[in-house]
Amino acid sequence: MTYVLILLCSCHDNYHDLGSRYEYMDGRINKELDGGGLGWTPIKPLIPEEVRKYNYDQDFIIAYQIPSRGWFDFEMENAITKEKADSIEQLYNKMYDIHYCYWIIDKKNDQLFGPLDKKEFEKKCKNMGIKIKLSIEEIGL
């Protein structure tokens, strides 16, 4: 019985509401979509696994991610068209080239920026007036 309780607590820690219908869940950042029913809400994955650190306020979400090969394989298996598969492959190739990826979500305008390298990320944050931070100590670099 103790094992089940620990498992339930562990699963709860893998979900965080980030406001404006954005969520962190199981190493990804998603956007909740309209629709669904009977107790479920469709989601659109925005930042794939493995999000290692994130921070957010009412206007922005910033995230640090190291891409996961497993998620890429899943996406490719489920791509409906060749164009979609090509788009996924192009995105993942960029993430693997950068390796330590940074992302910005502008919640007010529903815009996603990334993957970015650290220098691009810092410049974009400054230009967009983003005040929230990801500290190096928290990331573990």
mmCIF file with all atom_site columns, C-alpha atoms in Angstrom:
data_model
loop_
_atom_site.group_PDB
_atom_site.id
_atom_site.type_symbol
_atom_site.label_atom_id
_atom_site.label_alt_id
_atom_site.label_comp_id
_atom_site.label_asym_id
_atom_site.label_entity_id
_atom_site.label_seq_id
_atom_site.pdbx_PDB_ins_code
_atom_site.Cartn_x
_atom_site.Cartn_y
_atom_site.Cartn_z
_atom_site.occupancy
_atom_site.B_iso_or_equiv
_atom_site.pdbx_formal_charge
_atom_site.auth_seq_id
_atom_site.auth_comp_id
_atom_site.auth_asym_id
_atom_site.auth_atom_id
_atom_site.pdbx_PDB_model_num
ATOM 1   C CA . MET A 1 1   ? 0.000   0.000  0.000   1.00 0.00 ? 1   MET A CA 1
ATOM 2   C CA . THR A 1 2   ? 2.852   2.408  0.748   1.00 0.00 ? 2   THR A CA 1
ATOM 3   C CA . TYR A 1 3   ? 4.250   1.838  -2.756  1.00 0.00 ? 3   TYR A CA 1
ATOM 4   C CA . VAL A 1 4   ? 0.971   2.959  -4.369  1.00 0.00 ? 4   VAL A CA 1
ATOM 5   C CA . LEU A 1 5   ? 0.905   6.157  -2.324  1.00 0.00 ? 5   LEU A CA 1
ATOM 6   C CA . ILE A 1 6   ? 4.462   7.026  -3.324  1.00 0.00 ? 6   ILE A CA 1
ATOM 7   C CA . LEU A 1 7   ? 3.607   6.368  -6.967  1.00 0.00 ? 7   LEU A CA 1
ATOM 8   C CA . LEU A 1 8   ? 0.584   8.669  -6.800  1.00 0.00 ? 8   LEU A CA 1
ATOM 9   C CA . CYS A 1 9   ? 2.621   11.464 -5.229  1.00 0.00 ? 9   CYS A CA 1
ATOM 10  C CA . SER A 1 10  ? 5.305   11.020 -7.843  1.00 0.00 ? 10  SER A CA 1
ATOM 11  C CA . CYS A 1 11  ? 2.805   11.329 -10.696 1.00 0.00 ? 11  CYS A CA 1
ATOM 12  C CA . HIS A 1 12  ? 1.307   14.488 -9.191  1.00 0.00 ? 12  HIS A CA 1
ATOM 13  C CA . ASP A 1 13  ? 4.742   16.141 -9.145  1.00 0.00 ? 13  ASP A CA 1
ATOM 14  C CA . ASN A 1 14  ? 4.984   15.664 -12.937 1.00 0.00 ? 14  ASN A CA 1
ATOM 15  C CA . TYR A 1 15  ? 2.156   18.148 -13.650 1.00 0.00 ? 15  TYR A CA 1
ATOM 16  C CA . HIS A 1 16  ? 2.185   21.908 -13.115 1.00 0.00 ? 16  HIS A CA 1
ATOM 17  C CA . ASP A 1 17  ? -0.325  24.480 -14.361 1.00 0.00 ? 17  ASP A CA 1
ATOM 18  C CA . LEU A 1 18  ? 1.672   27.325 -15.967 1.00 0.00 ? 18  LEU A CA 1
ATOM 19  C CA . GLY A 1 19  ? -1.317  29.607 -16.550 1.00 0.00 ? 19  GLY A CA 1
ATOM 20  C CA . SER A 1 20  ? -3.150  30.647 -19.725 1.00 0.00 ? 20  SER A CA 1
ATOM 21  C CA . ARG A 1 21  ? -3.868  26.980 -20.556 1.00 0.00 ? 21  ARG A CA 1
ATOM 22  C CA . TYR A 1 22  ? -0.177  26.003 -20.616 1.00 0.00 ? 22  TYR A CA 1
ATOM 23  C CA . GLU A 1 23  ? 1.086   23.073 -18.564 1.00 0.00 ? 23  GLU A CA 1
ATOM 24  C CA . TYR A 1 24  ? 4.236   21.184 -17.686 1.00 0.00 ? 24  TYR A CA 1
ATOM 25  C CA . MET A 1 25  ? 3.610   17.442 -17.803 1.00 0.00 ? 25  MET A CA 1
ATOM 26  C CA . ASP A 1 26  ? 6.035   14.517 -17.826 1.00 0.00 ? 26  ASP A CA 1
ATOM 27  C CA . GLY A 1 27  ? 9.018   16.456 -19.174 1.00 0.00 ? 27  GLY A CA 1
ATOM 28  C CA . ARG A 1 28  ? 7.087   18.439 -21.808 1.00 0.00 ? 28  ARG A CA 1
ATOM 29  C CA . ILE A 1 29  ? 5.383   21.806 -22.004 1.00 0.00 ? 29  ILE A CA 1
ATOM 30  C CA . ASN A 1 30  ? 1.968   21.643 -23.645 1.00 0.00 ? 30  ASN A CA 1
ATOM 31  C CA . LYS A 1 31  ? -0.917  23.937 -24.548 1.00 0.00 ? 31  LYS A CA 1
ATOM 32  C CA . GLU A 1 32  ? -4.441  22.815 -23.691 1.00 0.00 ? 32  GLU A CA 1
ATOM 33  C CA . LEU A 1 33  ? -6.780  23.008 -26.692 1.00 0.00 ? 33  LEU A CA 1
ATOM 34  C CA . ASP A 1 34  ? -10.518 23.503 -26.938 1.00 0.00 ? 34  ASP A CA 1
ATOM 35  C CA . GLY A 1 35  ? -12.612 20.402 -27.427 1.00 0.00 ? 35  GLY A CA 1
ATOM 36  C CA . GLY A 1 36  ? -12.472 17.060 -25.768 1.00 0.00 ? 36  GLY A CA 1
ATOM 37  C CA . GLY A 1 37  ? -15.184 16.023 -23.420 1.00 0.00 ? 37  GLY A CA 1
ATOM 38  C CA . LEU A 1 38  ? -16.048 13.398 -20.850 1.00 0.00 ? 38  LEU A CA 1
ATOM 39  C CA . GLY A 1 39  ? -13.299 14.629 -18.533 1.00 0.00 ? 39  GLY A CA 1
ATOM 40  C CA . TRP A 1 40  ? -10.376 14.913 -20.984 1.00 0.00 ? 40  TRP A CA 1
ATOM 41  C CA . THR A 1 41  ? -8.787  17.923 -22.644 1.00 0.00 ? 41  THR A CA 1
ATOM 42  C CA . PRO A 1 42  ? -6.765  17.685 -25.856 1.00 0.00 ? 42  PRO A CA 1
ATOM 43  C CA . ILE A 1 43  ? -3.234  19.074 -25.669 1.00 0.00 ? 43  ILE A CA 1
ATOM 44  C CA . LYS A 1 44  ? -0.658  20.245 -28.171 1.00 0.00 ? 44  LYS A CA 1
ATOM 45  C CA . PRO A 1 45  ? 2.950   19.469 -27.218 1.00 0.00 ? 45  PRO A CA 1
ATOM 46  C CA . LEU A 1 46  ? 5.026   22.634 -27.664 1.00 0.00 ? 46  LEU A CA 1
ATOM 47  C CA . ILE A 1 47  ? 8.376   21.848 -26.061 1.00 0.00 ? 47  ILE A CA 1
ATOM 48  C CA . PRO A 1 48  ? 9.190   18.145 -26.284 1.00 0.00 ? 48  PRO A CA 1
ATOM 49  C CA . GLU A 1 49  ? 11.011  15.984 -23.751 1.00 0.00 ? 49  GLU A CA 1
ATOM 50  C CA . GLU A 1 50  ? 13.170  16.473 -21.825 1.00 0.00 ? 50  GLU A CA 1
ATOM 51  C CA . VAL A 1 51  ? 12.436  19.869 -20.238 1.00 0.00 ? 51  VAL A CA 1
ATOM 52  C CA . ARG A 1 52  ? 14.933  20.058 -17.370 1.00 0.00 ? 52  ARG A CA 1
ATOM 53  C CA . LYS A 1 53  ? 14.038  23.470 -15.962 1.00 0.00 ? 53  LYS A CA 1
ATOM 54  C CA . TYR A 1 54  ? 11.384  26.093 -16.540 1.00 0.00 ? 54  TYR A CA 1
ATOM 55  C CA . ASN A 1 55  ? 10.112  29.308 -15.040 1.00 0.00 ? 55  ASN A CA 1
ATOM 56  C CA . TYR A 1 56  ? 7.045   31.379 -15.783 1.00 0.00 ? 56  TYR A CA 1
ATOM 57  C CA . ASP A 1 57  ? 5.077   34.483 -14.953 1.00 0.00 ? 57  ASP A CA 1
ATOM 58  C CA . GLN A 1 58  ? 1.800   35.898 -16.261 1.00 0.00 ? 58  GLN A CA 1
ATOM 59  C CA . ASP A 1 59  ? 3.343   36.798 -19.637 1.00 0.00 ? 59  ASP A CA 1
ATOM 60  C CA . PHE A 1 60  ? 6.062   34.252 -20.447 1.00 0.00 ? 60  PHE A CA 1
ATOM 61  C CA . ILE A 1 61  ? 7.322   30.717 -19.977 1.00 0.00 ? 61  ILE A CA 1
ATOM 62  C CA . ILE A 1 62  ? 11.037  30.075 -20.360 1.00 0.00 ? 62  ILE A CA 1
ATOM 63  C CA . ALA A 1 63  ? 12.490  26.594 -20.500 1.00 0.00 ? 63  ALA A CA 1
ATOM 64  C CA . TYR A 1 64  ? 15.753  24.690 -20.705 1.00 0.00 ? 64  TYR A CA 1
ATOM 65  C CA . GLN A 1 65  ? 15.634  21.361 -22.516 1.00 0.00 ? 65  GLN A CA 1
ATOM 66  C CA . ILE A 1 66  ? 17.871  18.507 -23.612 1.00 0.00 ? 66  ILE A CA 1
ATOM 67  C CA . PRO A 1 67  ? 16.108  16.672 -26.470 1.00 0.00 ? 67  PRO A CA 1
ATOM 68  C CA . SER A 1 68  ? 14.985  13.072 -25.997 1.00 0.00 ? 68  SER A CA 1
ATOM 69  C CA . ARG A 1 69  ? 15.481  10.550 -28.787 1.00 0.00 ? 69  ARG A CA 1
ATOM 70  C CA . GLY A 1 70  ? 12.455  8.556  -27.601 1.00 0.00 ? 70  GLY A CA 1
ATOM 71  C CA . TRP A 1 71  ? 10.062  11.446 -28.175 1.00 0.00 ? 71  TRP A CA 1
ATOM 72  C CA . PHE A 1 72  ? 11.493  12.000 -31.674 1.00 0.00 ? 72  PHE A CA 1
ATOM 73  C CA . ASP A 1 73  ? 10.897  8.338  -32.550 1.00 0.00 ? 73  ASP A CA 1
ATOM 74  C CA . PHE A 1 74  ? 7.315   8.571  -31.242 1.00 0.00 ? 74  PHE A CA 1
ATOM 75  C CA . GLU A 1 75  ? 6.637   11.746 -33.275 1.00 0.00 ? 75  GLU A CA 1
ATOM 76  C CA . MET A 1 76  ? 8.051   10.198 -36.452 1.00 0.00 ? 76  MET A CA 1
ATOM 77  C CA . GLU A 1 77  ? 5.969   7.027  -36.044 1.00 0.00 ? 77  GLU A CA 1
ATOM 78  C CA . ASN A 1 78  ? 2.823   9.161  -35.697 1.00 0.00 ? 78  ASN A CA 1
ATOM 79  C CA . ALA A 1 79  ? 3.488   11.715 -38.442 1.00 0.00 ? 79  ALA A CA 1
ATOM 80  C CA . ILE A 1 80  ? 0.495   11.727 -40.761 1.00 0.00 ? 80  ILE A CA 1
ATOM 81  C CA . THR A 1 81  ? 2.164   13.217 -43.845 1.00 0.00 ? 81  THR A CA 1
ATOM 82  C CA . LYS A 1 82  ? 5.638   13.364 -45.333 1.00 0.00 ? 82  LYS A CA 1
ATOM 83  C CA . GLU A 1 83  ? 5.621   17.149 -44.839 1.00 0.00 ? 83  GLU A CA 1
ATOM 84  C CA . LYS A 1 84  ? 4.886   16.665 -41.129 1.00 0.00 ? 84  LYS A CA 1
ATOM 85  C CA . ALA A 1 85  ? 7.667   14.060 -40.849 1.00 0.00 ? 85  ALA A CA 1
ATOM 86  C CA . ASP A 1 86  ? 10.102  16.414 -42.622 1.00 0.00 ? 86  ASP A CA 1
ATOM 87  C CA . SER A 1 87  ? 9.125   19.260 -40.276 1.00 0.00 ? 87  SER A CA 1
ATOM 88  C CA . ILE A 1 88  ? 9.630   17.069 -37.194 1.00 0.00 ? 88  ILE A CA 1
ATOM 89  C CA . GLU A 1 89  ? 12.991  15.842 -38.468 1.00 0.00 ? 89  GLU A CA 1
ATOM 90  C CA . GLN A 1 90  ? 14.148  19.404 -39.185 1.00 0.00 ? 90  GLN A CA 1
ATOM 91  C CA . LEU A 1 91  ? 13.145  20.547 -35.680 1.00 0.00 ? 91  LEU A CA 1
ATOM 92  C CA . TYR A 1 92  ? 14.873  17.634 -33.965 1.00 0.00 ? 92  TYR A CA 1
ATOM 93  C CA . ASN A 1 93  ? 18.022  18.029 -36.057 1.00 0.00 ? 93  ASN A CA 1
ATOM 94  C CA . LYS A 1 94  ? 18.230  21.638 -34.880 1.00 0.00 ? 94  LYS A CA 1
ATOM 95  C CA . MET A 1 95  ? 17.671  20.573 -31.260 1.00 0.00 ? 95  MET A CA 1
ATOM 96  C CA . TYR A 1 96  ? 20.358  17.879 -31.476 1.00 0.00 ? 96  TYR A CA 1
ATOM 97  C CA . ASP A 1 97  ? 22.789  20.371 -33.057 1.00 0.00 ? 97  ASP A CA 1
ATOM 98  C CA . ILE A 1 98  ? 22.228  22.836 -30.203 1.00 0.00 ? 98  ILE A CA 1
ATOM 99  C CA . HIS A 1 99  ? 21.944  20.041 -27.579 1.00 0.00 ? 99  HIS A CA 1
ATOM 100 C CA . TYR A 1 100 ? 21.314  22.442 -24.653 1.00 0.00 ? 100 TYR A CA 1
ATOM 101 C CA . CYS A 1 101 ? 18.135  24.109 -25.927 1.00 0.00 ? 101 CYS A CA 1
ATOM 102 C CA . TYR A 1 102 ? 16.287  27.125 -24.591 1.00 0.00 ? 102 TYR A CA 1
ATOM 103 C CA . TRP A 1 103 ? 12.709  28.103 -25.375 1.00 0.00 ? 103 TRP A CA 1
ATOM 104 C CA . ILE A 1 104 ? 10.406  31.075 -24.816 1.00 0.00 ? 104 ILE A CA 1
ATOM 105 C CA . ILE A 1 105 ? 6.623   31.046 -24.900 1.00 0.00 ? 105 ILE A CA 1
ATOM 106 C CA . ASP A 1 106 ? 4.888   34.424 -25.147 1.00 0.00 ? 106 ASP A CA 1
ATOM 107 C CA . LYS A 1 107 ? 1.587   33.547 -23.469 1.00 0.00 ? 107 LYS A CA 1
ATOM 108 C CA . LYS A 1 108 ? -0.234  36.747 -24.455 1.00 0.00 ? 108 LYS A CA 1
ATOM 109 C CA . ASN A 1 109 ? 0.478   36.282 -28.169 1.00 0.00 ? 109 ASN A CA 1
ATOM 110 C CA . ASP A 1 110 ? 0.582   32.450 -28.231 1.00 0.00 ? 110 ASP A CA 1
ATOM 111 C CA . GLN A 1 111 ? 4.071   32.508 -29.774 1.00 0.00 ? 111 GLN A CA 1
ATOM 112 C CA . LEU A 1 112 ? 6.826   29.935 -29.380 1.00 0.00 ? 112 LEU A CA 1
ATOM 113 C CA . PHE A 1 113 ? 10.503  30.801 -29.875 1.00 0.00 ? 113 PHE A CA 1
ATOM 114 C CA . GLY A 1 114 ? 13.020  27.999 -30.024 1.00 0.00 ? 114 GLY A CA 1
ATOM 115 C CA . PRO A 1 115 ? 14.994  25.965 -29.933 1.00 0.00 ? 115 PRO A CA 1
ATOM 116 C CA . LEU A 1 116 ? 17.599  28.626 -29.142 1.00 0.00 ? 116 LEU A CA 1
ATOM 117 C CA . ASP A 1 117 ? 21.174  28.346 -27.963 1.00 0.00 ? 117 ASP A CA 1
ATOM 118 C CA . LYS A 1 118 ? 22.085  30.154 -24.753 1.00 0.00 ? 118 LYS A CA 1
ATOM 119 C CA . LYS A 1 119 ? 23.353  33.298 -26.487 1.00 0.00 ? 119 LYS A CA 1
ATOM 120 C CA . GLU A 1 120 ? 20.236  33.579 -28.703 1.00 0.00 ? 120 GLU A CA 1
ATOM 121 C CA . PHE A 1 121 ? 18.024  32.937 -25.664 1.00 0.00 ? 121 PHE A CA 1
ATOM 122 C CA . GLU A 1 122 ? 19.655  35.651 -23.556 1.00 0.00 ? 122 GLU A CA 1
ATOM 123 C CA . LYS A 1 123 ? 19.412  38.173 -26.412 1.00 0.00 ? 123 LYS A CA 1
ATOM 124 C CA . LYS A 1 124 ? 15.759  37.319 -27.076 1.00 0.00 ? 124 LYS A CA 1
ATOM 125 C CA . CYS A 1 125 ? 14.892  37.596 -23.363 1.00 0.00 ? 125 CYS A CA 1
ATOM 126 C CA . LYS A 1 126 ? 16.520  41.023 -23.205 1.00 0.00 ? 126 LYS A CA 1
ATOM 127 C CA . ASN A 1 127 ? 14.768  42.232 -26.383 1.00 0.00 ? 127 ASN A CA 1
ATOM 128 C CA . MET A 1 128 ? 11.386  40.964 -25.161 1.00 0.00 ? 128 MET A CA 1
ATOM 129 C CA . GLY A 1 129 ? 11.818  42.440 -21.660 1.00 0.00 ? 129 GLY A CA 1
ATOM 130 C CA . ILE A 1 130 ? 11.566  39.070 -19.922 1.00 0.00 ? 130 ILE A CA 1
ATOM 131 C CA . LYS A 1 131 ? 12.381  39.427 -16.216 1.00 0.00 ? 131 LYS A CA 1
ATOM 132 C CA . ILE A 1 132 ? 12.152  35.797 -15.093 1.00 0.00 ? 132 ILE A CA 1
ATOM 133 C CA . LYS A 1 133 ? 15.377  33.765 -15.043 1.00 0.00 ? 133 LYS A CA 1
ATOM 134 C CA . LEU A 1 134 ? 16.753  30.245 -15.175 1.00 0.00 ? 134 LEU A CA 1
ATOM 135 C CA . SER A 1 135 ? 19.821  30.065 -12.965 1.00 0.00 ? 135 SER A CA 1
ATOM 136 C CA . ILE A 1 136 ? 22.834  27.985 -14.006 1.00 0.00 ? 136 ILE A CA 1
ATOM 137 C CA . GLU A 1 137 ? 22.906  26.372 -10.555 1.00 0.00 ? 137 GLU A CA 1
ATOM 138 C CA . GLU A 1 138 ? 19.330  25.156 -10.953 1.00 0.00 ? 138 GLU A CA 1
ATOM 139 C CA . ILE A 1 139 ? 20.081  23.729 -14.406 1.00 0.00 ? 139 ILE A CA 1
ATOM 140 C CA . GLY A 1 140 ? 23.233  22.029 -13.227 1.00 0.00 ? 140 GLY A CA 1
ATOM 141 C CA . LEU A 1 141 ? 25.639  23.352 -15.861 1.00 0.00 ? 141 LEU A CA 1
#
